[in-house]
Amino acid sequence: MAKVTEEQRAEAISHFRYEGEPVSVSPYGSGHINDTFLLEFECGERERAKIILQRMNRAVFEKPVELMENITGVTSHLRRKIVENGGDPERETLNVMQAEDGKPYYKDSLGDYWRSYKFITDATSYDKVEKSEHFYQSAVAFGNFQRLLADYPAETLHETIKGFHDTKARFRVFKETVEKDIAGRADSVKDEIQFVLDREDTANYFSGLLSRGEVPVRVTHNDTKLNNIMIDNRTGKGICVIDLDTVMPGLAVNDFGDSIRFGASTAAEDETDLSKVSCSMELFELYAKGYIEGCGGKLTEKEIELMPMGAKVMTFECGMRFLTDYLQGDTYFKIHREHHNLDRARTQFKLVEDMERKWYTMKGIIEKYSNQEG
Ligand code: ADP
Ligand code: GN1
Ligand code: MG
């Protein structure tokens, strides 16, 4: 997508119902998909008000109006439940702000869609686990999120990205991408390509289980990395799940797995020194415990048993997606340096290998929790 220009951003800002005068606007966060800005407003004597403004990625989300319908539906549902439970709906769920015409988005003169959220104050979204307690609390919060949406009418949700976690279909796309090799990079990453091709069984695993009805389809988040949760600065609790673009029917084990992929790694997603990358069994266990607790005992025995597989499949899928994007010439994920997507793919494959090595340790950990359920 073309870079956001100052004029484009100013146009968007002028079409939302903000109070006060904007005093600063700056790029914000480290998401790979949308363009996020932090706006600060001066409102007389009061403390400066902060607002999040995002340009939605049009190349990734082809139907932004439907996407916003999902988000307003899900956040209204969460708000009701939070109020019922005596929580604070201003901080515990995203609050979508209206544009001047009352819509939850603004379409600019270039055809791009913008949305705005109240800023969640006194909370942090972490790019890596700094305190293991935060990771545990993020697990409880993602589990709670799953539980609070258990009675959401799934059939009303739009599929914002078709086949988002259809790993089998993504494997097919990967093979086609290798064959086409439009960026002329396939020759230079033969080992990485082979790594993927050797694991077709991993790619097909969940599609087989789903077709046999062995795992339930639930309303899931589908992008449960640690920086998609706000941790309260004072209490250290996972206060709010954010980045709701991919809330769709899916598998709870994939939500579990994606969190492990990102948060249980001992290094950053784009670390270039692969000797630093491994999957921490301590963090794996902590997250499993928190997630099972947060789901409130609702996960089936089978889902709990499949948690190591969720971790492996999501890590494999993400690595394959990074490599696909590298082979396609870096058009999907934002990159900040040359070969960034390749570096990311390599960390994911290193993690997959490490999980394969630690497979029985992971199974053993999960067995302990499995016995406590049901
Ligand atoms: P992306 O899809 O690009 O990852 P996100 O919706 O996750 O976009 O937003 C990017 C970052 O902006 C988040 O990781 C978080 O740091 C910050 N952010 C998003 N929404 C809020 C909010 N309501 N309050 C505070 N910070 C937010
Ligand atoms: C993207 O939007 P963000 O940065 O939270 C991606 C996820 C990947 C993740 C890898 C809509 O998440 O699927 O797992 O990058 N989101 C989308 O870091 O594709
Ligand atoms: Mg995000």
Coordinates of C-alpha atoms and ligand atoms in Angstrom, one line a residue:
M1 CA 0.0 0.0 0.0
A2 CA 1.2 3.5 -0.7
K3 CA 2.5 5.4 2.3
V4 CA 0.0 7.6 4.2
T5 CA 0.7 11.2 3.3
E6 CA 0.1 14.1 5.7
E7 CA -2.7 15.4 3.6
Q8 CA -4.4 12.1 3.6
R9 CA -4.2 11.8 7.3
A10 CA -5.3 15.3 7.9
E11 CA -8.4 14.7 5.8
A12 CA -9.2 11.6 7.9
I13 CA -8.7 13.5 11.2
S14 CA -11.0 16.3 10.1
H15 CA -13.9 13.8 9.5
F16 CA -14.0 12.2 13.0
R17 CA -15.9 13.6 15.9
Y18 CA -13.0 14.5 18.1
E19 CA -13.2 16.9 21.0
G20 CA -10.5 19.6 21.3
E21 CA -7.6 20.6 19.2
P22 CA -5.1 18.1 17.8
V23 CA -1.6 18.9 19.2
S24 CA 0.4 15.9 18.0
V25 CA 0.1 13.1 15.5
S26 CA 2.7 10.3 15.3
P27 CA 3.1 6.8 13.9
Y28 CA 2.4 4.2 16.6
G29 CA 2.9 0.6 17.5
S30 CA 4.6 -2.3 15.6
G31 CA 1.7 -4.0 13.8
H32 CA 2.5 -5.6 10.4
I33 CA -0.8 -4.7 8.7
N34 CA -2.5 -1.4 9.4
D35 CA -1.1 2.1 9.6
T36 CA -1.6 3.2 13.2
F37 CA -1.3 6.8 14.6
L38 CA -1.5 8.2 18.0
L39 CA -3.3 11.6 18.2
E40 CA -3.2 13.9 21.2
F41 CA -5.8 16.5 21.8
E42 CA -5.8 19.5 24.1
C43 CA -9.1 20.0 25.8
G44 CA -8.9 23.2 27.9
E45 CA -7.9 22.4 31.5
R46 CA -8.3 18.7 31.2
E47 CA -5.4 16.2 30.7
R48 CA -4.5 15.7 27.0
A49 CA -6.8 13.1 25.4
K50 CA -5.2 10.3 23.3
I51 CA -6.9 8.7 20.4
I52 CA -5.8 5.8 18.0
L53 CA -6.4 6.4 14.3
Q54 CA -5.8 3.7 11.8
R55 CA -5.8 3.4 8.1
M56 CA -7.1 -0.1 7.4
N57 CA -5.0 -2.1 5.0
R58 CA -7.1 -2.2 1.8
A59 CA -4.9 -4.9 0.2
V60 CA -5.4 -7.3 3.1
F61 CA -9.0 -6.4 4.1
E62 CA -11.0 -6.2 0.9
K63 CA -14.3 -5.5 2.6
P64 CA -13.7 -2.9 5.3
V65 CA -17.3 -2.1 5.9
E66 CA -18.1 -5.7 6.7
L67 CA -15.0 -5.8 8.9
M68 CA -16.2 -2.8 10.9
E69 CA -19.6 -4.5 11.2
N70 CA -17.8 -7.4 12.9
I71 CA -15.9 -5.1 15.2
T72 CA -18.9 -3.1 16.3
G73 CA -20.9 -6.3 16.8
V74 CA -18.2 -8.0 18.9
T75 CA -17.3 -4.9 20.9
S76 CA -21.0 -4.2 21.8
H77 CA -21.3 -7.8 22.9
L78 CA -18.2 -7.6 25.0
R79 CA -19.3 -4.2 26.5
R80 CA -22.6 -5.7 27.6
K81 CA -20.8 -8.6 29.4
I82 CA -18.2 -6.4 30.9
V83 CA -20.9 -4.1 32.4
E84 CA -22.8 -7.1 33.7
N85 CA -19.6 -8.3 35.4
G86 CA -19.0 -4.9 37.0
G87 CA -15.9 -4.2 34.8
D88 CA -14.9 -0.9 33.1
P89 CA -16.0 -1.0 29.4
E90 CA -13.9 2.0 28.6
R91 CA -10.7 0.1 29.2
E92 CA -11.7 -3.6 28.9
T93 CA -12.8 -3.5 25.3
L94 CA -12.0 -1.4 22.2
N95 CA -14.3 1.6 21.9
V96 CA -14.9 2.5 18.2
M97 CA -15.3 6.3 17.6
Q98 CA -17.8 7.6 15.1
A99 CA -17.0 9.6 12.0
E100 CA -19.0 12.8 11.5
D101 CA -21.7 11.0 9.6
G102 CA -22.2 8.6 12.5
K103 CA -20.4 5.7 10.7
P104 CA -17.7 3.7 12.5
Y105 CA -15.2 4.5 9.7
Y106 CA -14.4 7.2 7.2
K107 CA -13.7 6.6 3.5
D108 CA -11.2 9.1 2.2
S109 CA -11.0 10.7 -1.2
L110 CA -8.4 8.1 -2.3
G111 CA -10.8 5.3 -1.4
D112 CA -8.9 4.2 1.8
Y113 CA -10.9 3.4 5.0
W114 CA -10.0 4.9 8.4
R115 CA -11.2 4.1 11.9
S116 CA -10.6 5.5 15.3
Y117 CA -10.5 4.0 18.8
K118 CA -10.4 5.5 22.3
F119 CA -6.8 5.1 23.5
I120 CA -6.5 2.6 26.4
T121 CA -4.6 4.5 29.0
D122 CA -2.2 3.2 31.6
A123 CA -1.6 0.0 29.8
T124 CA 1.1 -1.4 27.5
S125 CA 1.2 -3.7 24.5
Y126 CA 4.5 -5.7 24.7
D127 CA 6.5 -6.9 21.7
K128 CA 8.2 -9.4 23.9
V129 CA 7.7 -11.1 27.2
E130 CA 9.4 -8.9 29.8
K131 CA 7.9 -10.5 32.9
S132 CA 6.6 -14.1 32.6
E133 CA 3.6 -13.0 34.7
H134 CA 2.5 -10.8 31.9
F135 CA 2.4 -13.7 29.5
Y136 CA 0.4 -15.7 32.0
Q137 CA -2.1 -12.8 32.3
S138 CA -2.3 -12.4 28.6
A139 CA -3.3 -16.1 28.4
V140 CA -6.0 -15.6 31.0
A141 CA -7.3 -12.6 29.0
F142 CA -7.3 -14.4 25.6
G143 CA -9.1 -17.3 27.3
N144 CA -11.7 -14.9 28.8
F145 CA -12.2 -13.3 25.4
Q146 CA -12.9 -16.8 24.0
R147 CA -15.4 -17.4 26.9
L148 CA -17.2 -14.1 26.6
L149 CA -17.7 -14.6 22.9
A150 CA -18.9 -18.3 23.3
D151 CA -22.5 -17.2 22.9
Y152 CA -21.9 -14.7 20.1
P153 CA -23.9 -15.5 17.0
A154 CA -21.0 -16.8 14.8
E155 CA -23.2 -16.9 11.7
T156 CA -23.4 -13.1 11.7
L157 CA -19.7 -12.7 11.5
H158 CA -18.1 -12.0 8.1
E159 CA -15.1 -13.9 7.0
T160 CA -12.7 -10.9 6.8
I161 CA -9.9 -12.9 5.2
K162 CA -11.0 -16.1 3.4
G163 CA -9.3 -19.2 4.7
F164 CA -7.2 -17.2 7.1
H165 CA -6.0 -20.2 9.1
D166 CA -6.7 -22.8 6.4
T167 CA -3.1 -24.1 6.6
K168 CA -3.8 -26.7 3.9
A169 CA -4.9 -24.0 1.4
R170 CA -2.0 -21.8 2.4
F171 CA 0.4 -24.8 1.6
R172 CA -1.2 -25.0 -1.9
V173 CA -0.6 -21.3 -2.4
F174 CA 3.0 -21.7 -1.2
K175 CA 3.7 -24.4 -3.8
E176 CA 2.2 -22.2 -6.6
T177 CA 4.2 -19.3 -5.4
V178 CA 7.4 -21.3 -5.5
E179 CA 6.6 -22.4 -9.1
K180 CA 5.9 -18.9 -10.3
D181 CA 8.8 -17.4 -8.5
I182 CA 7.8 -13.9 -9.6
A183 CA 10.5 -12.1 -7.5
G184 CA 13.2 -14.5 -8.7
R185 CA 14.2 -15.4 -5.1
A186 CA 13.4 -19.2 -5.0
D187 CA 16.9 -20.3 -5.8
S188 CA 18.4 -18.4 -2.9
V189 CA 16.0 -20.0 -0.3
K190 CA 16.0 -23.7 -1.4
D191 CA 16.5 -25.0 2.1
E192 CA 13.7 -23.0 3.6
I193 CA 11.4 -24.1 0.7
Q194 CA 12.3 -27.7 1.3
F195 CA 11.6 -27.2 5.1
V196 CA 8.0 -26.3 4.2
L197 CA 7.6 -29.0 1.5
D198 CA 8.7 -31.7 4.0
R199 CA 5.8 -30.8 6.3
E200 CA 2.7 -31.2 4.2
D201 CA 1.2 -33.4 7.0
T202 CA 1.5 -30.6 9.5
A203 CA -0.3 -28.3 7.0
N204 CA -3.1 -30.7 6.5
Y205 CA -3.6 -31.7 10.2
F206 CA -6.5 -29.5 11.3
S207 CA -8.4 -29.7 8.0
G208 CA -8.6 -33.4 8.5
L209 CA -9.8 -33.1 12.1
L210 CA -12.4 -30.4 11.1
S211 CA -13.9 -32.5 8.3
R212 CA -14.3 -35.4 10.8
G213 CA -16.0 -33.0 13.3
E214 CA -13.4 -33.8 16.0
V215 CA -12.9 -30.2 17.0
P216 CA -15.5 -27.5 17.6
V217 CA -15.6 -24.3 15.5
R218 CA -15.8 -21.3 17.9
V219 CA -15.6 -17.5 17.7
T220 CA -11.9 -16.9 17.9
H221 CA -9.5 -14.0 17.6
N222 CA -7.1 -15.6 15.2
D223 CA -4.2 -13.1 15.8
T224 CA -3.4 -13.7 19.4
K225 CA 0.2 -12.3 19.6
L226 CA 1.3 -10.6 22.8
N227 CA 1.2 -7.1 21.3
N228 CA -2.5 -7.5 20.5
I229 CA -3.3 -7.3 24.2
M230 CA -3.0 -4.4 26.6
I231 CA -1.5 -5.2 29.9
D232 CA -2.5 -2.8 32.8
N233 CA 0.5 -0.9 34.0
R234 CA -0.7 -1.0 37.6
T235 CA -2.2 -4.4 38.1
G236 CA -0.2 -6.3 35.4
K237 CA -3.5 -8.0 34.2
G238 CA -4.4 -8.4 30.6
I239 CA -6.9 -5.6 30.5
C240 CA -8.1 -5.6 26.9
V241 CA -7.8 -7.7 23.7
I242 CA -7.2 -5.5 20.7
D243 CA -6.7 -5.9 16.9
L244 CA -10.1 -7.5 16.3
D245 CA -9.8 -7.5 12.5
T246 CA -9.7 -11.3 12.3
V247 CA -12.3 -12.3 14.8
M248 CA -14.1 -15.0 12.9
P249 CA -15.2 -18.6 13.5
G250 CA -12.0 -20.7 14.0
L251 CA -10.2 -23.1 16.3
A252 CA -9.3 -22.3 19.9
V253 CA -6.1 -24.3 19.5
N254 CA -5.0 -21.9 16.8
D255 CA -5.6 -19.0 19.2
F256 CA -3.5 -20.9 21.7
G257 CA -0.9 -21.8 19.2
D258 CA -0.4 -18.3 17.8
S259 CA 0.3 -16.9 21.3
I260 CA 2.9 -19.6 21.8
R261 CA 4.5 -18.9 18.5
F262 CA 5.1 -15.3 19.4
G263 CA 5.3 -15.1 23.2
A264 CA 7.0 -18.4 24.1
S265 CA 9.9 -17.7 21.8
T266 CA 13.1 -16.8 23.5
A267 CA 13.8 -14.2 20.8
A268 CA 12.0 -11.6 18.6
E269 CA 10.0 -12.7 15.6
D270 CA 12.7 -11.2 13.3
E271 CA 15.8 -12.1 15.2
T272 CA 18.7 -12.8 12.8
D273 CA 20.8 -14.8 15.3
L274 CA 19.0 -18.1 15.2
S275 CA 21.0 -19.5 18.0
K276 CA 18.9 -17.2 20.3
V277 CA 15.6 -18.7 19.0
S278 CA 13.9 -21.5 20.9
C279 CA 10.5 -22.3 22.4
S280 CA 10.6 -21.9 26.2
M281 CA 8.8 -24.8 27.9
E282 CA 8.4 -22.7 31.0
L283 CA 6.5 -20.1 29.0
F284 CA 4.6 -22.8 27.1
E285 CA 3.3 -24.2 30.4
L286 CA 2.5 -20.9 31.9
Y287 CA 0.4 -19.9 28.9
A288 CA -1.3 -23.3 28.7
K289 CA -2.3 -23.0 32.4
G290 CA -3.6 -19.4 31.9
Y291 CA -5.5 -20.1 28.7
I292 CA -7.2 -23.2 30.1
E293 CA -8.2 -21.2 33.2
G294 CA -9.4 -18.2 31.2
C295 CA -11.6 -20.4 29.0
G296 CA -13.4 -21.4 32.2
G297 CA -13.2 -25.1 31.7
K298 CA -15.0 -24.9 28.4
L299 CA -12.3 -26.5 26.3
T300 CA -12.9 -30.1 25.3
E301 CA -10.4 -32.9 26.3
K302 CA -9.6 -33.1 22.6
E303 CA -8.9 -29.4 22.3
I304 CA -6.5 -29.5 25.3
E305 CA -4.8 -32.5 24.0
L306 CA -4.2 -30.7 20.7
M307 CA -2.5 -27.6 22.2
P308 CA 1.0 -28.7 21.2
M309 CA -0.2 -29.3 17.7
G310 CA -1.9 -25.8 17.6
A311 CA 1.5 -24.3 18.6
K312 CA 3.3 -26.2 15.9
V313 CA 0.8 -25.6 13.1
M314 CA 0.4 -21.9 13.8
T315 CA 4.2 -21.4 13.9
F316 CA 4.6 -23.4 10.7
E317 CA 1.8 -21.5 9.0
C318 CA 3.2 -18.2 10.0
G319 CA 6.7 -19.1 8.7
M320 CA 5.2 -20.3 5.5
R321 CA 3.3 -17.0 5.1
F322 CA 6.4 -15.0 5.7
L323 CA 8.3 -17.1 3.1
T324 CA 5.4 -16.8 0.6
D325 CA 5.4 -13.1 1.0
Y326 CA 9.2 -13.0 0.5
L327 CA 8.8 -15.0 -2.7
Q328 CA 6.1 -12.7 -3.9
G329 CA 8.2 -9.7 -3.4
D330 CA 7.1 -8.5 0.1
T331 CA 3.6 -7.3 -0.7
Y332 CA 1.6 -8.4 2.4
F333 CA 3.5 -7.8 5.7
K334 CA 5.2 -4.4 6.3
I335 CA 8.9 -4.8 6.1
H336 CA 11.5 -2.4 7.7
R337 CA 14.7 -3.8 6.1
E338 CA 15.8 -6.0 3.2
H339 CA 15.0 -9.7 3.6
H340 CA 12.9 -8.9 6.7
N341 CA 10.3 -11.5 5.7
L342 CA 13.0 -14.1 5.2
D343 CA 14.5 -13.4 8.6
R344 CA 11.0 -13.8 10.1
A345 CA 10.4 -17.1 8.2
R346 CA 13.7 -18.5 9.5
T347 CA 12.8 -17.8 13.2
Q348 CA 9.5 -19.5 12.7
F349 CA 11.1 -22.6 11.2
K350 CA 13.7 -22.7 13.9
L351 CA 10.8 -22.7 16.4
V352 CA 9.0 -25.5 14.5
E353 CA 12.2 -27.6 14.7
D354 CA 12.5 -26.9 18.4
M355 CA 8.9 -27.8 19.0
E356 CA 9.5 -31.1 17.1
R357 CA 12.4 -31.8 19.3
K358 CA 10.4 -30.9 22.5
W359 CA 7.3 -32.6 21.3
Y360 CA 7.0 -35.1 24.2
T361 CA 7.8 -32.5 26.8
M362 CA 5.0 -30.3 25.5
K363 CA 2.6 -33.3 25.4
G364 CA 3.6 -34.1 29.0
I365 CA 2.9 -30.6 30.2
I366 CA -0.5 -30.6 28.6
E367 CA -1.4 -34.0 30.0
K368 CA -1.1 -32.6 33.5
Y369 CA -3.8 -30.0 32.7
S370 CA -5.9 -32.4 30.7
N371 CA -6.3 -34.6 33.8
Q372 CA -7.6 -31.7 35.8
E373 CA -10.4 -31.0 33.3
G374 CA -13.9 -32.5 33.0
Ligands
ADP1 P1 -2.1 -4.1 13.3 O1 -3.2 -4.9 12.7 O2 -1.3 -3.4 12.3 O3 -1.3 -5.0 14.2 P2 -3.3 -3.0 15.8 O4 -4.7 -2.8 15.8 O5 -2.7 -4.2 16.5 O6 -2.8 -3.0 14.3 O7 -2.6 -1.7 16.4 C1 -1.2 -1.6 16.4 C2 -0.7 -1.2 17.8 O8 -1.3 0.0 18.2 C3 -1.0 -2.2 18.9 O9 -0.1 -3.2 18.9 C4 -1.0 -1.3 20.1 O10 0.3 -1.0 20.5 C5 -1.6 0.0 19.6 N1 -3.0 0.2 19.8 C6 -4.0 -0.2 19.0 N2 -5.3 0.1 19.5 C7 -5.0 0.7 20.7 C8 -5.9 1.3 21.7 N3 -7.2 1.3 21.6 N4 -5.3 1.8 22.8 C9 -3.9 1.8 22.9 N5 -3.1 1.3 22.0 C10 -3.6 0.7 20.9
GN1_2 C1 0.0 -9.9 11.4 O1 -1.6 -7.3 12.4 P1 -0.6 -8.0 13.2 O2 0.8 -7.4 13.1 O3 -1.1 -8.0 14.7 C2 -0.9 -10.9 10.8 C3 -0.9 -12.1 11.6 C4 0.5 -12.7 11.8 C5 1.4 -11.6 12.4 C6 2.8 -12.1 12.5 C7 -4.3 -9.8 9.4 O4 -0.5 -9.5 12.7 O5 -1.8 -13.1 11.0 O6 0.5 -13.9 12.6 O7 1.3 -10.4 11.6 N1 -2.2 -10.3 10.6 C8 -2.9 -10.4 9.5 O8 3.5 -11.2 13.4 O9 -2.5 -11.0 8.5
MG3 MG -1.7 -6.0 15.9

